[in-house]
Coordinates of C-alpha atoms and ligand atoms in Angstrom, one line a residue:
M1005 CA -0.1 -0.3 0.4
G1006 CA 2.4 2.2 0.8
E1007 CA 5.3 4.0 2.7
T1008 CA 2.2 7.0 3.8
T1009 CA 0.3 4.8 4.0
D1010 CA 1.9 2.8 6.4
K1011 CA 2.9 5.6 8.3
L1012 CA -0.5 6.8 8.6
T1013 CA -2.1 3.9 9.3
E1014 CA -0.2 4.0 12.6
L1015 CA -0.3 7.2 13.5
A1016 CA -3.9 7.2 12.6
K1017 CA -4.0 5.0 16.2
R1018 CA -1.6 5.7 17.6
R1019 CA -3.5 9.2 17.8
G1020 CA -7.0 7.6 18.3
F1021 CA -8.2 9.2 14.5
F1022 CA -9.5 5.2 13.2
L1023 CA -8.6 2.1 14.4
Q1024 CA -9.9 -1.7 13.9
S1025 CA -12.8 -2.4 16.3
S1026 CA -13.6 -5.4 18.6
G1027 CA -9.5 -5.5 18.9
A1028 CA -10.2 -7.1 22.4
Y1029 CA -11.5 -9.8 20.9
G1030 CA -8.9 -9.7 18.4
G1031 CA -10.4 -7.1 15.8
V1032 CA -14.1 -8.1 13.5
A1033 CA -12.4 -8.1 9.3
G1034 CA -14.1 -4.8 7.4
F1035 CA -15.4 -2.7 10.9
Y1036 CA -13.5 0.0 12.5
T1037 CA -14.2 3.1 15.6
F1038 CA -13.2 6.5 14.4
G1039 CA -11.5 7.4 18.0
P1040 CA -11.9 11.0 19.3
H1041 CA -10.2 12.8 16.4
G1042 CA -11.2 10.8 13.7
A1043 CA -14.9 11.3 14.8
T1044 CA -14.8 14.7 15.3
L1045 CA -12.5 15.6 11.6
K1046 CA -15.6 12.7 10.0
Q1047 CA -18.7 14.6 11.6
N1048 CA -16.1 18.3 10.7
I1049 CA -16.6 16.4 6.7
E1050 CA -19.5 15.3 6.9
N1051 CA -21.1 18.9 8.1
A1052 CA -19.2 20.8 5.7
W1053 CA -20.7 17.7 2.7
R1054 CA -24.6 19.6 4.7
E1055 CA -23.7 22.7 4.1
R1056 CA -22.6 22.8 0.4
F1057 CA -25.4 19.7 -1.0
A1058 CA -28.2 20.0 1.5
L1059 CA -27.9 23.8 3.0
E1060 CA -26.5 25.7 -0.1
E1061 CA -28.8 23.5 -2.6
G1062 CA -32.0 24.6 -0.6
H1063 CA -32.9 20.8 -0.8
Q1064 CA -34.6 18.9 3.0
E1065 CA -32.4 16.6 5.1
V1066 CA -33.9 12.8 6.3
D1067 CA -33.1 10.3 8.7
A1068 CA -34.3 6.6 7.8
P1069 CA -33.9 3.2 9.4
T1070 CA -31.2 1.0 8.9
V1071 CA -33.0 -1.7 8.7
M1072 CA -36.2 -2.1 6.0
P1073 CA -38.3 -4.9 4.4
E1074 CA -37.0 -7.1 2.5
D1075 CA -40.5 -6.0 -0.2
V1076 CA -37.6 -2.8 -0.5
F1077 CA -34.4 -4.5 -1.6
E1078 CA -37.0 -6.8 -4.2
A1079 CA -38.6 -3.7 -5.6
S1080 CA -35.1 -2.2 -5.8
G1081 CA -33.9 -5.2 -7.2
H1082 CA -30.9 -5.7 -4.4
L1083 CA -32.0 -8.7 -3.7
D1084 CA -31.3 -10.0 -7.5
G1085 CA -28.7 -8.3 -8.2
F1086 CA -26.0 -6.8 -6.0
D1087 CA -23.6 -8.7 -6.5
D1088 CA -19.9 -9.5 -6.0
M1089 CA -17.5 -12.7 -7.9
L1090 CA -16.8 -15.0 -4.6
I1091 CA -13.9 -17.5 -5.6
E1092 CA -13.0 -19.9 -2.3
C1093 CA -9.5 -21.3 -1.8
G1094 CA -10.0 -25.3 -1.0
D1095 CA -6.9 -25.3 1.0
C1096 CA -7.4 -23.0 3.1
G1097 CA -10.9 -21.5 3.2
A1098 CA -9.8 -18.1 2.2
T1099 CA -11.8 -16.3 0.8
H1100 CA -11.2 -13.5 -2.5
R1101 CA -13.3 -11.5 -4.6
A1102 CA -12.8 -13.3 -7.9
D1103 CA -12.6 -9.3 -9.7
H1104 CA -9.9 -8.4 -7.6
L1105 CA -7.6 -11.1 -8.5
I1106 CA -8.2 -10.5 -11.8
E1107 CA -7.3 -6.9 -11.6
D1108 CA -4.6 -7.4 -9.2
N1109 CA -2.8 -10.4 -11.4
T1110 CA -3.2 -9.0 -15.2
D1111 CA -4.0 -6.0 -16.9
I1112 CA -7.6 -6.2 -16.9
E1113 CA -8.7 -3.2 -15.4
D1114 CA -12.2 -3.7 -14.6
A1115 CA -12.8 -7.3 -14.1
E1116 CA -15.9 -6.6 -12.7
A1117 CA -17.9 -6.3 -15.5
L1118 CA -16.9 -9.4 -16.7
P1119 CA -19.7 -12.5 -17.2
L1120 CA -18.7 -15.0 -14.2
D1121 CA -17.3 -17.9 -16.5
E1122 CA -14.9 -15.5 -18.4
V1123 CA -14.1 -14.7 -14.8
E1124 CA -13.8 -18.5 -14.4
S1125 CA -11.4 -19.2 -16.9
L1126 CA -9.1 -15.9 -16.3
V1127 CA -8.5 -17.8 -13.0
A1128 CA -7.4 -20.6 -14.6
E1129 CA -4.8 -19.7 -17.8
H1130 CA -3.3 -17.5 -15.3
D1131 CA -2.6 -19.4 -13.1
I1132 CA -4.0 -17.4 -10.2
V1133 CA -3.2 -18.5 -7.0
C1134 CA -5.3 -17.8 -3.3
P1135 CA -3.0 -14.5 -1.5
D1136 CA -3.7 -16.1 2.0
C1137 CA -1.8 -19.7 1.4
G1138 CA -0.4 -19.8 -2.2
A1139 CA -2.9 -22.8 -3.3
S1140 CA -4.0 -23.1 -7.2
L1141 CA -7.6 -21.3 -7.6
A1142 CA -7.4 -23.0 -11.8
S1143 CA -10.4 -25.5 -10.4
R1144 CA -12.2 -22.7 -8.7
S1145 CA -15.7 -22.1 -9.1
V1146 CA -17.1 -18.0 -9.3
E1147 CA -20.0 -17.8 -7.8
D1148 CA -21.9 -14.4 -7.6
F1149 CA -23.2 -13.6 -3.8
N1150 CA -25.2 -11.2 -2.1
L1151 CA -24.2 -8.9 -0.2
M1152 CA -26.9 -7.2 1.8
F1153 CA -26.5 -8.5 5.7
K1154 CA -29.8 -9.8 5.7
T1155 CA -32.5 -10.2 9.7
N1156 CA -35.4 -11.3 10.8
I1157 CA -37.0 -8.2 12.4
G1158 CA -39.4 -9.9 15.6
P1159 CA -38.7 -12.9 16.9
G1160 CA -38.7 -15.9 14.3
S1161 CA -37.8 -15.7 11.1
S1162 CA -41.2 -14.6 9.0
D1163 CA -40.4 -11.3 8.0
P1164 CA -36.6 -10.7 7.4
G1165 CA -34.9 -8.1 7.5
Y1166 CA -31.8 -6.7 5.6
L1167 CA -29.6 -3.8 6.2
R1168 CA -29.4 -1.5 3.9
P1169 CA -27.3 -1.6 2.0
E1170 CA -26.7 2.3 -0.2
T1171 CA -28.7 5.0 1.9
A1172 CA -30.4 6.5 -0.7
Q1173 CA -33.8 3.9 -0.9
G1174 CA -34.8 5.0 2.8
I1175 CA -35.8 8.6 0.8
F1176 CA -36.8 6.6 -2.5
V1177 CA -39.9 4.5 -0.1
E1178 CA -40.7 7.9 1.7
F1179 CA -41.6 9.4 -2.1
P1180 CA -45.1 9.7 -1.3
L1181 CA -44.6 11.4 1.4
L1182 CA -41.3 13.8 0.4
K1183 CA -43.2 15.3 -2.9
E1184 CA -46.3 16.0 -0.2
Y1185 CA -43.4 17.9 1.8
A1186 CA -42.4 19.6 -1.3
R1187 CA -45.4 20.8 -2.5
G1188 CA -45.1 18.1 -5.5
Q1189 CA -42.5 20.1 -7.4
L1190 CA -40.0 19.8 -9.2
P1191 CA -37.1 19.7 -9.0
F1192 CA -36.9 18.6 -5.2
G1193 CA -33.8 17.2 -4.1
V1194 CA -33.4 15.0 -0.2
T1195 CA -30.2 14.4 1.4
Q1196 CA -29.4 12.0 4.2
V1197 CA -26.6 10.8 6.0
G1198 CA -26.0 8.0 8.0
R1199 CA -25.1 3.9 7.7
A1200 CA -24.8 1.5 4.8
Y1201 CA -23.6 -1.9 5.3
R1202 CA -22.2 -4.2 3.1
N1203 CA -21.2 -7.4 4.0
E1204 CA -17.8 -7.1 1.4
I1205 CA -15.8 -10.7 0.4
S1206 CA -12.7 -8.7 1.3
P1207 CA -12.2 -5.6 3.3
R1208 CA -9.0 -4.8 2.8
K1209 CA -6.9 -1.2 3.3
S1210 CA -8.3 0.2 5.7
I1211 CA -11.3 2.6 5.9
I1212 CA -11.8 1.9 2.2
R1213 CA -13.6 -1.1 1.7
V1214 CA -15.1 -2.0 5.1
R1215 CA -18.6 -3.0 5.6
E1216 CA -19.9 -1.0 8.3
F1217 CA -19.3 2.6 6.9
T1218 CA -21.0 6.3 6.5
Q1219 CA -22.9 7.3 3.1
A1220 CA -23.8 11.5 2.0
E1221 CA -26.2 10.8 -0.6
L1222 CA -28.3 13.6 -2.4
E1223 CA -31.4 11.7 -4.2
L1224 CA -32.6 14.9 -6.0
F1225 CA -35.4 13.7 -8.1
I1226 CA -36.2 16.0 -11.6
D1227 CA -38.4 16.6 -14.3
P1228 CA -36.6 15.4 -17.7
E1229 CA -38.1 17.0 -20.1
E1230 CA -38.6 20.6 -18.0
D1231 CA -35.9 20.4 -15.1
S1232 CA -32.3 21.9 -16.2
P1233 CA -29.8 23.1 -13.8
D1234 CA -28.2 26.4 -13.3
I1235 CA -24.5 26.0 -14.3
N1236 CA -23.8 29.3 -14.1
S1237 CA -21.8 28.9 -10.6
V1238 CA -19.5 26.1 -12.1
A1239 CA -19.1 27.1 -16.0
D1240 CA -15.5 27.4 -16.1
E1241 CA -14.6 25.3 -13.7
T1242 CA -11.8 22.3 -14.9
L1243 CA -12.5 19.1 -14.5
S1244 CA -10.5 15.7 -15.3
L1245 CA -12.2 13.9 -17.4
Y1246 CA -11.2 10.4 -17.6
P1247 CA -14.6 9.7 -19.8
V1248 CA -15.0 5.7 -21.3
T1249 CA -13.5 6.6 -24.6
E1250 CA -9.8 7.5 -23.3
Q1251 CA -10.1 4.6 -20.8
N1252 CA -10.9 2.2 -24.2
K1253 CA -7.6 3.9 -25.9
E1254 CA -4.5 2.2 -25.2
D1255 CA -2.8 5.5 -24.1
G1256 CA -6.0 7.0 -23.0
Q1257 CA -5.5 10.0 -20.6
V1258 CA -6.9 12.0 -18.2
I1259 CA -8.7 15.1 -20.8
N1260 CA -9.8 18.8 -19.2
R1261 CA -12.6 20.5 -19.6
T1262 CA -15.1 23.3 -18.0
V1263 CA -17.8 21.9 -17.6
R1264 CA -19.9 24.3 -20.0
E1265 CA -17.0 22.4 -22.1
A1266 CA -18.2 19.1 -20.8
I1267 CA -21.4 19.8 -21.8
D1268 CA -21.5 21.5 -25.5
E1269 CA -18.4 18.4 -26.6
G1270 CA -21.3 15.6 -25.4
I1271 CA -18.4 14.7 -22.9
I1272 CA -20.6 14.7 -20.0
E1273 CA -24.3 13.2 -21.4
S1274 CA -26.5 15.2 -18.6
P1275 CA -25.7 18.4 -17.7
W1276 CA -27.1 17.5 -14.0
I1277 CA -23.9 15.3 -13.7
A1278 CA -22.0 18.5 -15.4
Y1279 CA -23.3 20.4 -12.9
Y1280 CA -22.5 18.1 -9.8
L1281 CA -19.2 17.5 -10.5
G1282 CA -18.5 20.6 -10.8
I1283 CA -19.5 21.6 -7.0
S1284 CA -17.9 18.6 -6.0
K1285 CA -14.9 19.6 -7.1
Q1286 CA -15.1 22.8 -5.6
W1287 CA -16.0 20.7 -2.7
Y1288 CA -13.0 18.5 -2.7
Q1289 CA -11.1 21.0 -2.1
S1290 CA -12.5 22.5 -0.4
I1291 CA -11.5 20.3 2.6
G1292 CA -7.9 19.2 1.5
V1293 CA -8.3 16.8 -0.8
D1294 CA -5.1 16.8 -3.3
M1295 CA -6.1 18.0 -6.9
D1296 CA -2.6 17.1 -8.5
R1297 CA -4.3 13.7 -7.2
F1298 CA -8.0 13.9 -7.8
R1299 CA -10.2 13.3 -11.5
F1300 CA -13.2 11.8 -12.5
R1301 CA -14.4 8.4 -14.4
Q1302 CA -16.5 7.3 -16.3
H1303 CA -18.0 4.0 -15.5
L1304 CA -17.5 1.7 -18.1
S1305 CA -21.2 0.0 -19.5
G1306 CA -20.7 -3.2 -17.6
E1307 CA -19.8 -1.3 -14.3
R1308 CA -22.4 0.1 -14.0
A1309 CA -25.1 -0.6 -11.4
H1310 CA -28.2 -2.2 -11.9
Y1311 CA -30.4 1.3 -11.7
A1312 CA -27.3 3.7 -13.8
A1313 CA -28.4 5.0 -17.3
D1314 CA -24.7 6.6 -17.2
C1315 CA -22.0 7.3 -14.0
W1316 CA -18.9 9.3 -12.9
D1317 CA -17.1 8.5 -10.4
A1318 CA -15.3 11.7 -8.1
E1319 CA -11.2 9.3 -7.8
A1320 CA -8.5 10.6 -5.6
Y1321 CA -4.5 8.9 -5.8
A1322 CA -4.5 7.4 -2.1
T1323 CA -3.2 3.6 -0.6
G1324 CA -1.0 3.3 -4.5
D1325 CA -4.3 3.3 -5.9
W1326 CA -7.2 5.3 -8.0
I1327 CA -9.9 5.0 -4.8
E1328 CA -13.3 5.6 -5.5
L1329 CA -14.4 8.6 -3.4
S1330 CA -18.2 10.0 -5.2
G1331 CA -20.3 8.3 -8.0
F1332 CA -22.7 11.1 -9.6
A1333 CA -25.6 8.8 -11.5
Y1334 CA -28.3 9.3 -13.6
R1335 CA -30.8 6.6 -12.1
G1336 CA -34.0 7.7 -15.1
D1337 CA -36.8 6.6 -13.2
Y1338 CA -36.1 2.5 -12.1
D1339 CA -36.2 3.7 -8.6
L1340 CA -39.1 5.0 -8.7
R1341 CA -40.9 3.4 -11.1
K1342 CA -39.7 -0.5 -8.8
H1343 CA -42.0 0.6 -6.1
D1344 CA -44.6 2.1 -7.6
E1345 CA -44.8 -1.3 -9.5
Y1346 CA -44.2 -3.5 -5.9
S1347 CA -46.1 -0.9 -3.7
N1348 CA -49.2 0.7 -2.8
E1349 CA -48.3 3.3 -3.1
E1350 CA -48.3 6.3 -5.8
F1351 CA -45.0 7.7 -6.6
T1352 CA -45.8 9.5 -9.6
I1353 CA -46.0 12.9 -9.8
F1354 CA -48.2 15.3 -11.0
K1355 CA -47.0 17.9 -13.5
Q1356 CA -50.0 20.5 -14.5
Y1357 CA -50.1 21.0 -18.4
D1358 CA -49.6 25.5 -19.1
E1359 CA -52.9 25.2 -20.3
P1360 CA -55.9 21.7 -19.9
I1361 CA -56.1 20.3 -23.2
T1362 CA -58.7 17.4 -25.0
V1363 CA -57.6 14.0 -26.5
E1364 CA -59.2 11.2 -26.8
R1365 CA -59.0 8.0 -24.5
P1366 CA -60.2 4.8 -25.2
T1367 CA -63.0 3.5 -23.1
V1368 CA -65.2 0.6 -21.8
D1369 CA -68.0 0.3 -20.0
P1370 CA -68.3 -3.7 -18.7
D1371 CA -72.5 -4.9 -18.5
M1372 CA -72.1 -6.4 -14.9
S1373 CA -75.6 -7.6 -16.0
A1374 CA -74.9 -9.1 -18.6
L1375 CA -70.4 -10.5 -17.6
G1376 CA -72.0 -11.9 -14.3
P1377 CA -74.7 -14.7 -15.0
E1378 CA -71.9 -16.0 -17.7
F1379 CA -69.0 -15.9 -16.2
G1380 CA -70.1 -16.6 -12.5
G1381 CA -67.2 -15.3 -9.7
D1382 CA -64.8 -14.3 -12.8
A1383 CA -66.2 -11.5 -14.3
A1384 CA -64.5 -8.7 -11.6
A1385 CA -61.9 -9.9 -12.7
I1386 CA -62.6 -10.0 -16.6
A1387 CA -64.0 -6.9 -16.4
D1388 CA -60.8 -5.2 -15.2
E1389 CA -58.5 -6.3 -17.1
L1390 CA -60.8 -4.7 -20.2
E1391 CA -60.1 -1.8 -18.2
R1392 CA -56.6 -3.0 -18.8
L1393 CA -56.1 -3.2 -22.4
T1394 CA -57.9 -0.4 -22.8
E1395 CA -54.5 1.3 -21.6
D1396 CA -52.6 -1.1 -23.1
N1397 CA -53.7 -1.8 -26.4
P1398 CA -56.9 -1.1 -27.4
T1399 CA -56.7 -2.1 -30.9
V1400 CA -57.9 -5.1 -29.6
F1401 CA -61.0 -3.5 -29.3
E1402 CA -61.2 -2.0 -32.9
T1403 CA -60.1 -5.3 -34.5
A1404 CA -62.6 -7.7 -33.0
D1405 CA -65.1 -8.5 -34.7
D1406 CA -67.5 -9.5 -32.0
S1407 CA -65.5 -10.9 -29.5
V1408 CA -62.3 -10.3 -27.4
T1409 CA -60.0 -12.9 -25.9
V1410 CA -58.8 -12.0 -22.5
D1411 CA -56.8 -14.3 -20.5
I1412 CA -56.5 -14.6 -17.3
D1413 CA -54.2 -16.9 -14.5
D1414 CA -53.6 -19.1 -18.1
V1415 CA -57.2 -19.6 -18.8
T1416 CA -59.4 -18.0 -21.6
Y1417 CA -62.0 -16.0 -22.2
D1418 CA -64.3 -14.8 -24.9
V1419 CA -66.5 -11.5 -24.2
P1420 CA -69.1 -10.3 -26.7
L1421 CA -68.2 -7.5 -27.5
E1422 CA -72.1 -6.4 -27.5
H1423 CA -71.0 -6.7 -23.4
V1424 CA -67.8 -4.5 -23.4
N1425 CA -69.0 -1.1 -24.4
Y1426 CA -66.3 0.2 -26.0
S1427 CA -65.7 3.7 -27.2
I1428 CA -63.6 6.7 -27.6
E1429 CA -64.6 9.7 -25.6
E1430 CA -63.3 12.9 -25.2
Q1431 CA -61.6 14.3 -22.9
T1432 CA -60.3 17.9 -20.8
E1433 CA -56.8 16.9 -18.8
S1434 CA -55.1 19.5 -17.2
G1435 CA -52.8 17.0 -16.4
E1436 CA -51.0 14.0 -16.4
H1437 CA -48.8 11.8 -14.0
I1438 CA -45.0 10.8 -14.4
L1439 CA -42.8 9.4 -13.0
P1440 CA -39.6 11.8 -12.5
H1441 CA -35.9 10.8 -13.3
V1442 CA -33.3 10.2 -10.7
I1443 CA -30.1 12.9 -9.9
E1444 CA -27.8 10.7 -7.3
P1445 CA -23.9 12.3 -6.1
S1446 CA -23.9 9.4 -3.4
F1447 CA -19.9 10.1 -1.1
G1448 CA -18.9 7.8 0.6
V1449 CA -17.4 9.5 4.1
D1450 CA -15.0 6.9 5.5
R1451 CA -12.8 6.9 2.2
I1452 CA -13.1 10.7 2.0
V1453 CA -11.5 11.2 6.0
Y1454 CA -8.7 8.7 4.6
T1455 CA -8.4 10.5 2.0
V1456 CA -7.7 14.0 3.2
L1457 CA -5.3 12.1 6.0
E1458 CA -3.3 11.2 3.4
H1459 CA -3.4 14.1 1.1
A1460 CA -2.5 16.6 4.3
Y1461 CA 0.5 13.9 6.1
R1462 CA 3.5 15.9 5.6
E1463 CA 7.6 15.6 7.3
D1464 CA 10.0 18.0 7.4
T1465 CA 12.2 19.0 9.6
V1466 CA 11.9 21.5 12.4
D1467 CA 15.0 23.2 14.2
D1468 CA 17.0 19.8 12.8
E1469 CA 14.0 17.8 14.2
Q1470 CA 12.1 15.5 11.6
R1471 CA 8.8 16.1 12.2
S1472 CA 5.8 14.5 10.3
Y1473 CA 2.3 16.1 11.0
L1474 CA -1.4 16.6 9.2
A1475 CA -2.0 20.0 7.0
L1476 CA -5.3 19.2 7.4
D1477 CA -7.8 22.7 6.1
P1478 CA -8.1 23.9 9.1
Q1479 CA -12.3 24.0 8.3
V1480 CA -12.1 20.3 8.6
A1481 CA -9.1 20.3 11.3
P1482 CA -10.7 17.8 15.3
T1483 CA -8.9 20.4 17.1
T1484 CA -8.7 24.7 15.6
V1485 CA -5.9 25.7 18.4
G1486 CA -3.8 24.4 21.2
V1487 CA -3.2 27.1 23.9
F1488 CA 0.1 26.7 26.2
P1489 CA 1.0 28.4 28.7
L1490 CA 4.8 28.9 28.5
M1491 CA 5.7 28.1 31.9
T1492 CA 3.3 26.2 34.5
Q1493 CA 4.4 29.2 37.4
D1494 CA 3.9 32.2 37.4
G1495 CA 0.0 32.3 37.0
L1496 CA 0.8 31.7 33.2
D1497 CA -1.1 27.9 33.9
E1498 CA -4.1 29.8 35.2
V1499 CA -4.2 32.6 32.4
A1500 CA -3.6 30.1 29.5
S1501 CA -6.3 27.8 31.2
D1502 CA -8.8 31.2 31.4
V1503 CA -8.1 31.3 27.6
A1504 CA -8.8 27.7 26.5
E1505 CA -11.9 28.7 28.4
E1506 CA -13.1 31.6 26.6
L1507 CA -11.6 30.1 23.0
R1508 CA -14.1 26.9 23.4
R1509 CA -17.2 29.3 24.8
S1510 CA -16.5 31.1 21.4
G1511 CA -17.5 28.0 19.8
L1512 CA -13.4 27.0 18.8
S1513 CA -12.6 23.0 19.0
V1514 CA -9.4 23.8 21.7
A1515 CA -7.1 21.2 23.2
Y1516 CA -4.9 23.0 26.4
D1517 CA -2.0 21.2 27.2
E1518 CA 0.3 22.0 29.5
S1519 CA 3.0 18.6 30.3
G1520 CA 5.9 18.9 28.3
A1521 CA 8.4 21.2 26.2
I1522 CA 6.5 23.3 24.7
G1523 CA 8.7 22.2 21.4
R1524 CA 7.0 18.5 22.5
R1525 CA 3.7 20.2 22.2
Y1526 CA 3.9 21.8 19.5
R1527 CA 4.7 18.6 17.8
R1528 CA 1.8 16.6 19.7
Q1529 CA -0.8 19.5 18.7
D1530 CA 0.8 18.9 14.8
E1531 CA 0.7 15.5 14.4
I1532 CA -2.7 16.0 14.8
G1533 CA -3.2 18.6 12.3
T1534 CA -3.7 21.1 14.7
P1535 CA -3.8 24.9 12.1
F1536 CA -2.6 27.2 15.0
C1537 CA -1.5 27.6 18.7
V1538 CA -1.9 30.0 22.0
T1539 CA 1.0 30.3 23.8
V1540 CA 0.7 32.5 26.7
D1541 CA 3.8 34.0 27.9
Y1542 CA 6.0 36.5 30.6
Q1543 CA 5.1 39.1 28.1
T1544 CA 1.7 38.4 27.9
L1545 CA 1.5 39.2 31.6
D1546 CA 2.4 42.9 31.1
D1547 CA 1.0 43.7 27.5
D1548 CA -3.1 40.6 27.2
T1549 CA -0.5 40.2 24.0
V1550 CA 0.5 36.4 23.7
T1551 CA 1.6 34.3 20.1
I1552 CA -0.5 32.7 17.8
R1553 CA 1.8 30.0 15.0
E1554 CA 1.0 28.1 12.4
R1555 CA 1.1 24.4 11.8
D1556 CA 2.5 24.7 8.3
T1557 CA 4.9 27.7 8.2
T1558 CA 5.7 26.9 11.7
E1559 CA 5.8 31.0 11.8
Q1560 CA 4.6 33.1 14.3
V1561 CA 2.8 36.1 14.4
R1562 CA 1.6 38.0 18.5
A1563 CA -1.9 39.2 18.9
P1564 CA -4.3 40.8 21.5
L1565 CA -6.0 38.4 23.5
D1566 CA -9.5 40.3 22.6
D1567 CA -8.8 39.9 19.3
L1568 CA -7.8 36.6 19.7
S1569 CA -11.4 34.0 18.9
T1570 CA -12.4 36.6 16.4
I1571 CA -8.6 36.5 14.0
L1572 CA -8.9 32.6 15.1
S1573 CA -12.2 31.9 13.3
N1574 CA -12.2 34.1 11.5
L1575 CA -8.6 31.9 10.2
R1576 CA -10.9 27.7 10.6
D1577 CA -13.4 29.6 8.1
G1578 CA -11.2 30.8 5.5
E1579 CA -12.1 34.6 6.4
L1580 CA -8.9 35.9 7.1
R1581 CA -5.3 33.9 5.9
F1582 CA -2.3 34.1 8.0
S1583 CA -0.2 36.0 6.6
E1584 CA -2.3 38.3 6.7
I1585 CA -1.5 39.0 10.1
V1586 CA 1.6 39.1 10.1
N1587 CA 1.9 41.3 7.9
E1588 CA -0.4 43.4 9.4
Ligands
GAP1069 N1 -26.0 5.2 -4.0 C1 -25.3 5.1 -4.9 C2 -24.6 3.7 -4.5 O1 -24.1 3.2 -3.1 P1 -22.1 3.1 -4.8 O2 -20.9 4.0 -5.6 O3 -21.9 1.9 -4.7 O4 -22.8 4.1 -5.0 C3 -20.9 5.2 -2.8 O5 -21.4 3.8 -3.2 C4 -19.9 5.2 -2.2 O6 -19.9 4.9 -0.8 C5 -19.1 5.1 -3.0 O7 -19.1 5.8 -3.9 C6 -17.6 5.0 -2.0 O8 -17.3 5.8 -1.4 C7 -18.4 4.4 -0.6 N2 -18.9 2.8 0.1 C8 -19.1 1.9 -1.0 N3 -19.3 0.5 -0.8 C9 -18.1 1.0 0.6 C10 -17.1 0.1 0.8 N4 -17.5 -1.1 1.4 N5 -15.9 0.8 1.9 C11 -16.3 2.1 2.5 N6 -16.9 2.8 1.8 C12 -18.1 3.1 -0.2

């Protein structure tokens, strides 16, 4: 995984960013606990996401349960289609993702898109061995493995449920009410930040591929015929794009295009996706993802999820590889259509026409007084089927001689036309029920936390000593300021403790530290990414000023105590640069 990754994983555990959970019982693969600094960093990133993707965009946030009944996933397609390719070692019993083994051992980059039998042949052809014990996997079968965790709702096993594999379903199933809250007006967006669960075959790379993780998702519901985004705010933003056309070339390259160019040249088909790539790039940059290690890659057709018509991923280079941080999918009407079909609720929205229109509608008015005696208990079902036929295939009535044929549960009925009362009627309609389409930016928070940490990891030399530090953006750093007394004597510690208390009361995240040499205290804060440290010294007792030290440059400046909380808040919020105080 690389030297930086190893150092970061060690630092993460030692300084409480993240660690494998249930360690006292040997640990469980794919489950991680965020320690105090990691939990705060994660929360800061989630809040920055909310700020940009919910509040600034004017969307609502929901908080749905993580366990959902089986029916939901039967409708969504996850029960049938949410599989990865499993191969099990015959010798040691270890399980692996067959597509990952192919990618690790051949030049093939996207084995996920290949059919099972081809993957099985490739394992044999390349004589791939079990990474755990070295035994040949050549004769082993490759099977689909469903990634959902199953449970039972209540006692007994009659009511199966699943831990949601994506937060999105918690939004889709509530659409009938969510559309009311949005007063039936498209477009509208609903966000959710919450846990998702996938029983990954081989969790790996610390918090990059885990079995329980946090997603931040936005489901934007649009009328595909009417709605388009206002791209002006991001039109000139340059995106690093790796489209399918480039991936398919031998020497394919990442290409740079502005959002507007990418739309005009047809590189990104949906302007909505282009818009979200634009604001996402700005957001990733604002939280400290290095833009030299960042790109948007389009999914190859075999790689797309079962619901996606087009999809782009935001990827960052970390752990020695390109990692998918978020996906931007055009889900079409797939989800709402499926829930409309499988549930008892309406997942359509009423779209009012500008002017009422007059249309000719085929109708039937089955004569039950005739159908009843002729077909007995089947008459009602026949009448329903006649109405369905009127909507789906009215020509059967127009081409029929004197009876229409109706099939119900493999039984055929000949219904005399005279009892059907088929006619074409003129109707005035003020609108129609449509299924909105969905645009979905979906972010994996754990991977973003990891990337922000790895991209922030730095080493340098300060005062002839080797230093490692995290150059975290002040907006997301777990602690904004460390406060120290130069010495724990002559009242310096009391003043420093009061300063820390006051800064906390003003809403800053503060660490107070009086133990050890001042240099050691700076290093401790540098290592957890605290951007500023304030030191109370003897001059403070004379003139009520303190030093503020900046982490990356280690430069220091004196500032009056009275202005301290304002200065630090402005530094944190990006409204003031440290160099601007130095130069004052
Ligand atoms: N609702 C769409 C959806 O779930 P996805 O691409 O499967 O799309 C979205 O997941 C994001 O969730 C990914 O881009 C990734 O960052 C994160 N993610 C997916 N599986 C993960 C795992 N096993 N561990 C950590 N993060 C994961």
